[in-house]
Coordinates of C-alpha atoms and ligand atoms in Angstrom, one line a residue:
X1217 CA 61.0 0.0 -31.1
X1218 CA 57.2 1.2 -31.2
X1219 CA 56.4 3.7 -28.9
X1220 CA 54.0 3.1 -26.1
X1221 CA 50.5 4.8 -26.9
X1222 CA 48.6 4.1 -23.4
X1223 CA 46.3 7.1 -23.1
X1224 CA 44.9 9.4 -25.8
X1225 CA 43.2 12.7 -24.4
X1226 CA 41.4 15.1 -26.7
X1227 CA 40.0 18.6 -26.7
X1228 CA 37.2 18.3 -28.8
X1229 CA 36.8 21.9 -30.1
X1230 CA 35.3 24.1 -32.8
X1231 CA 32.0 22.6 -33.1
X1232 CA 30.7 26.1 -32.9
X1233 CA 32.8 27.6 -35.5
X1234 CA 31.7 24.4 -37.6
X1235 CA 27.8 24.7 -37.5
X1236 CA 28.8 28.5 -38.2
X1237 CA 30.6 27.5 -41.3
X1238 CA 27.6 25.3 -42.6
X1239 CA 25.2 28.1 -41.5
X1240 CA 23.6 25.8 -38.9
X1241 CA 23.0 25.9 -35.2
X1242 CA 25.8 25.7 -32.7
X1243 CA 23.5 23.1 -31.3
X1244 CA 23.7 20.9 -34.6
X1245 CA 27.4 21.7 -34.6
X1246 CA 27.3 20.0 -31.2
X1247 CA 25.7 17.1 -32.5
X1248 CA 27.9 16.4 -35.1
X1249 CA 30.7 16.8 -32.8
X1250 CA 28.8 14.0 -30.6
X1251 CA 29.2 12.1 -33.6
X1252 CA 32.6 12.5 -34.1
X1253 CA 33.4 11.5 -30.4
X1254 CA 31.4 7.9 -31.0
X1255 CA 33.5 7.7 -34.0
X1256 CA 36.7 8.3 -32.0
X1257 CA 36.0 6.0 -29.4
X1258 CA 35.5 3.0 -32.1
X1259 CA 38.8 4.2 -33.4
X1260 CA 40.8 3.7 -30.3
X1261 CA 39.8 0.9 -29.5
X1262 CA 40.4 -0.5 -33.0
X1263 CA 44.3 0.8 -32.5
X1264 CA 44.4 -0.7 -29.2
X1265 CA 44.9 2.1 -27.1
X1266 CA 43.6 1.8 -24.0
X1267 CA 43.0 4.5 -22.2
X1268 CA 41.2 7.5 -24.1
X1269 CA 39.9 11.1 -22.7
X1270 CA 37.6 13.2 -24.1
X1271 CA 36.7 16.8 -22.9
X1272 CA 33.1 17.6 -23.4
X1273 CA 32.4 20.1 -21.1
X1274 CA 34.5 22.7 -18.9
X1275 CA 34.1 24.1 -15.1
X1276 CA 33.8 27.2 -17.5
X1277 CA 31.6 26.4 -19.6
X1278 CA 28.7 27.5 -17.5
X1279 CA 29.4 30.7 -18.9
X1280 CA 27.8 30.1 -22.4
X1281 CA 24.3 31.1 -23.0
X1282 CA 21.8 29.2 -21.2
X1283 CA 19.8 27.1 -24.2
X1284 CA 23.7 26.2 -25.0
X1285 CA 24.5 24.4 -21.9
X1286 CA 21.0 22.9 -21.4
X1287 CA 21.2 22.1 -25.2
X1288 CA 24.8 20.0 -24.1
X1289 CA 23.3 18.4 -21.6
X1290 CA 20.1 17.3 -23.0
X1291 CA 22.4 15.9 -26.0
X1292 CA 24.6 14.2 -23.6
X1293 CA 21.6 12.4 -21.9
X1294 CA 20.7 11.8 -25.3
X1295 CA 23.9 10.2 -26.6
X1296 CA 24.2 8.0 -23.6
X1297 CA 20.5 6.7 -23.9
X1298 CA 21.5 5.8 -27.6
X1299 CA 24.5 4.7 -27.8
X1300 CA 25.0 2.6 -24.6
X1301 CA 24.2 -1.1 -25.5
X1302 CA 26.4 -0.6 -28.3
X1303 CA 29.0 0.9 -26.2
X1304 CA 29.2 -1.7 -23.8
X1305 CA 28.7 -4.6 -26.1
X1306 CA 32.2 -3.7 -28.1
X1307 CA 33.8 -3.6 -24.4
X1308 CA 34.3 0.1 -23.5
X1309 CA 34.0 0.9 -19.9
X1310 CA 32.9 4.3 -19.4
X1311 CA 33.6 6.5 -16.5
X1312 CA 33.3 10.7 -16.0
X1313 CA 35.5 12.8 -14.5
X1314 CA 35.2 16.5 -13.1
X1315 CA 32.7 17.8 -10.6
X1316 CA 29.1 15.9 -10.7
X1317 CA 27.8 17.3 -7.5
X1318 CA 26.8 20.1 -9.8
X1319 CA 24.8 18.1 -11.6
X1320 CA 21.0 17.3 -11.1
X1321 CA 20.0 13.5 -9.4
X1322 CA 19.0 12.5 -12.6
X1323 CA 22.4 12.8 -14.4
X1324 CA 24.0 11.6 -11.7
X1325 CA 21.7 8.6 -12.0
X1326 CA 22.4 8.2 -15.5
X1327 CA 25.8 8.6 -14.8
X1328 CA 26.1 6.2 -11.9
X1329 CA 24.3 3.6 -14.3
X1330 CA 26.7 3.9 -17.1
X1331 CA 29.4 3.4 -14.9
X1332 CA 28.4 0.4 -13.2
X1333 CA 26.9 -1.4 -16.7
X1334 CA 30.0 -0.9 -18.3
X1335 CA 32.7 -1.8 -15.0
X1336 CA 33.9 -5.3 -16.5
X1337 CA 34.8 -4.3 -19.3
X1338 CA 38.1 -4.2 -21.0
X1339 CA 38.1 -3.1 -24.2
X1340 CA 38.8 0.5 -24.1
X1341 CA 39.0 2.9 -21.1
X1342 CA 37.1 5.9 -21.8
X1343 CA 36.6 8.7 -19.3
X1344 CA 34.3 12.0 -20.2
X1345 CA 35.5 15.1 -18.6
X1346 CA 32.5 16.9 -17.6
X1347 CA 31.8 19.8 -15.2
X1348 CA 35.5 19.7 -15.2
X1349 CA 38.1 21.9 -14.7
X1350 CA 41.9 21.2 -13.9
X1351 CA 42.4 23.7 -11.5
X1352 CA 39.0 22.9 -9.8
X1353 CA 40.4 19.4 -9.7
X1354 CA 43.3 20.5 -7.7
X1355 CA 41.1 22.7 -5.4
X1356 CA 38.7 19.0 -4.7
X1357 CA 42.3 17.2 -4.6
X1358 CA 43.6 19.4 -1.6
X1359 CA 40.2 19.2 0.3
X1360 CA 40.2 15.6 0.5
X1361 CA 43.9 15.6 1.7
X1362 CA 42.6 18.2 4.7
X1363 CA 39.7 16.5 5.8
X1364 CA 41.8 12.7 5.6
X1365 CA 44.5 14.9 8.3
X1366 CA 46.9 13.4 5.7
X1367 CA 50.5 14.7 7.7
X1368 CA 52.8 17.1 5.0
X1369 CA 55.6 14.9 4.9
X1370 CA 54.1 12.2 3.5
X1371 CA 52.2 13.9 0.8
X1372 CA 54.3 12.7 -2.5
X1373 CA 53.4 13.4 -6.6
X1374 CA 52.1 9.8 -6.0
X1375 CA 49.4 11.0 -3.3
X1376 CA 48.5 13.4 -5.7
X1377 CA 48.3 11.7 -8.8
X1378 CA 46.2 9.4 -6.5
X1379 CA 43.6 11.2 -5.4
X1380 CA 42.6 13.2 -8.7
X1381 CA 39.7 12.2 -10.8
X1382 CA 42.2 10.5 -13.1
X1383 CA 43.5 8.1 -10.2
X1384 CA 42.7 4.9 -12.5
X1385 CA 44.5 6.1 -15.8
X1386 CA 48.4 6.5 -16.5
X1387 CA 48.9 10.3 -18.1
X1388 CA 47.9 10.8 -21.1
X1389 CA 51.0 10.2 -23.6
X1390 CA 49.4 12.7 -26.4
X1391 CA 47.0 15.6 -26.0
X1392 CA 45.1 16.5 -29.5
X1393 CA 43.4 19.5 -29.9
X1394 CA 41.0 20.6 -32.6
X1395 CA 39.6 23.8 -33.5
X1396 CA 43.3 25.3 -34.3
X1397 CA 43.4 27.3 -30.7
X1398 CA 47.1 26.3 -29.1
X1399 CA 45.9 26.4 -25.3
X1400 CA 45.1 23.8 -22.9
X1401 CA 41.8 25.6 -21.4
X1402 CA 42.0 24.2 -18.0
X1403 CA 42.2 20.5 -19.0
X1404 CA 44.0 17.9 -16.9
X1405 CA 46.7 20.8 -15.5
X1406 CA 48.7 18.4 -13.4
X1407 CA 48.5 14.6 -15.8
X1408 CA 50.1 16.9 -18.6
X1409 CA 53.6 17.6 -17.6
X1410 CA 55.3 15.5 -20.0
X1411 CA 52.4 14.6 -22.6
X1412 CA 52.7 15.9 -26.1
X1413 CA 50.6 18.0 -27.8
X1414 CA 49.1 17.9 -30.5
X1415 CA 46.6 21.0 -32.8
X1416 CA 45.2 21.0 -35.6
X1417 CA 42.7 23.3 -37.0
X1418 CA 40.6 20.4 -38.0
X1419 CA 36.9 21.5 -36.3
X1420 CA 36.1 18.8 -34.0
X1421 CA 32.9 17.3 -36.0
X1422 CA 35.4 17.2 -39.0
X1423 CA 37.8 14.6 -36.7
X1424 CA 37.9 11.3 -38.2
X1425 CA 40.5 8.4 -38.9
X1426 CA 43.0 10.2 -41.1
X1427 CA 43.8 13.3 -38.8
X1428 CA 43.8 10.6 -35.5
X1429 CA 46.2 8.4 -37.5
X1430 CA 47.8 11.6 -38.6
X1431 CA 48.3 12.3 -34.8
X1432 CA 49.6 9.1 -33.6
X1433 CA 52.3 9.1 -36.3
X1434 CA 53.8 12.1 -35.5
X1435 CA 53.3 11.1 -32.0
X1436 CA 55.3 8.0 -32.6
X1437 CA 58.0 10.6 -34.3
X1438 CA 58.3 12.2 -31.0
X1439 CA 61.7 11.8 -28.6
X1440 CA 60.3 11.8 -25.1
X1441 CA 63.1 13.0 -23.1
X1442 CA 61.4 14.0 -19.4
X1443 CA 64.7 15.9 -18.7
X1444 CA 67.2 14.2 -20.2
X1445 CA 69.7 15.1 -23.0
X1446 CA 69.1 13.7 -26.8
X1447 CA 71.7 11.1 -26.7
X1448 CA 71.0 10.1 -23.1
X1449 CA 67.7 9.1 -24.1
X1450 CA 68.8 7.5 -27.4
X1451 CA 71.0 5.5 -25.5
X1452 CA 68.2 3.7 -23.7
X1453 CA 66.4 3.2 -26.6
X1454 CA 69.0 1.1 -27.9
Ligands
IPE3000 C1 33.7 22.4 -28.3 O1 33.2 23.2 -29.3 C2 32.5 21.9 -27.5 C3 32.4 22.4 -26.1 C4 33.2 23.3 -25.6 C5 31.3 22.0 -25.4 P1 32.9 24.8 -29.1 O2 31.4 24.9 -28.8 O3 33.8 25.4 -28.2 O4 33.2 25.3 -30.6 P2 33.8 26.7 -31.0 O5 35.1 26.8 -30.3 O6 32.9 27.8 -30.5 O7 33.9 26.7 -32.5
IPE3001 C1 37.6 23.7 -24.3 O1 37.0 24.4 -25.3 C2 36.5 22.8 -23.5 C3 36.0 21.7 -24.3 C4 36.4 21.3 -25.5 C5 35.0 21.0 -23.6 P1 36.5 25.9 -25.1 O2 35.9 26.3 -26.4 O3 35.6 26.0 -23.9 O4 37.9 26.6 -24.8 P2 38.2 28.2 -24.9 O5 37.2 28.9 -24.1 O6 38.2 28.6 -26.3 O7 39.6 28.3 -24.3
MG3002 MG1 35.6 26.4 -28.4

């Protein structure tokens, strides 16, 4: 029996190491990783898989050097600007997750209007983690709980699940990081319990349809057993 892909979430790194390695800009290497994310998305939804995640900027990624983050941003306003008609013609409904309030009226503007263009459609799911941070998440999560008076007893995983950013998306089934670092970098904390991961050292601008493909297949390899023994779970699947 196939396995179920539902929901691909990525860490798109090493675009800096990339530029580096081609003696460019970090902000080029940026760009091509912008690139390699519009790829991506016309990849998923060619494979059907319906929910996908991409992390394109963290709660700590303030830290970086000024021109960097502005340099982000203005490419992300950038990318949107460009590449929305196309976007929404081929059916991909975009939303963002992570902290906006952060972010200045006119992103949020852009933001709100990308959201709302592309609500009907049905294509391909794709959320853009910006401004967040899992943690953070939680921290926003637990405030909303407060100020509902939401009583302790009936707070369940189900509450919680419900109330984060990714409310409208199943967990992600596989995690794939680039860049070859093996850590999660405060990304979707609580929605990875039982995903598995994937790294690669691919840089993220080098990310195309053989190392995706190469992903999913060992994905599919996988025995997902969420507690159980190997022949419990082999059981079922017969
Ligand atoms: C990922 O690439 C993009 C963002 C974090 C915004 P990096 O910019 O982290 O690239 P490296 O890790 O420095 O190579
Ligand atoms: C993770 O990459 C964040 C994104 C890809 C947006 P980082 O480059 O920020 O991660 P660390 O700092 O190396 O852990
Ligand atoms: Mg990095």
């Amino acid at each position: 029996m196939q396995k179920r892909l539902n929901h691909v979430a990525i860490i798109m790194d090493g675009n800096g190491r990339w530029a580096q390695q081609q003696g460019l800009s970090r902000l080029k290497g940026h760009e091509m990783g912008a690139r390699a994310a519009k790829r991506v998305v016309q990849l998923a939804k060619d494979r059907s898989i319906p929910f996908l995640t991409l992390y394109a900027f963290s709660s700590e990624n303030w830290a970086r050097p000024q021109d960097e983050v502005e340099g982000l941003f203005n490419l992300l306003e950038r990318f949107i600007a460009e590449e929305i008609d196309e976007l929404n013609e081929s059916g991909v409904r975009i939303r963002v997750i992570g902290d906006m309030s952060r972010f200045s009226d006119h992103l949020r503007g852009t933001i709100q209007r990308t959201m709302d263009l592309t609500r009907d459609n049905e294509a391909l799911n794709l959320a853009i983690a910006l401004n967040y941070g899992g943690r953070d998440e939680i921290v926003r999560c637990t405030r909303r709980l407060l100020e509902q008076g939401v009583k302790p007893d009936s707070v369940t995983e189900e509450t919680i699940s419900g109330m984060l950013d990714t409310s409208f998306m199943p967990d992600p089934d596989l995690l794939i990081r680039t860049g070859g670092e093996w850590r999660i970098s405060n990304f979707l904390l609580w929605q990875l319990a039982y995903t598995e991961i994937y790294f690669t050292h691919t840089l993220w601008p080098d990310f195309g349809a053989e190392e995706l493909d190469r992903a999913i297949q060992w994905y599919m390899g996988r025995q997902r057993r969420f507690g159980r023994t190997p022949e419990q779970v082999r059981g079922e699947d017969r």
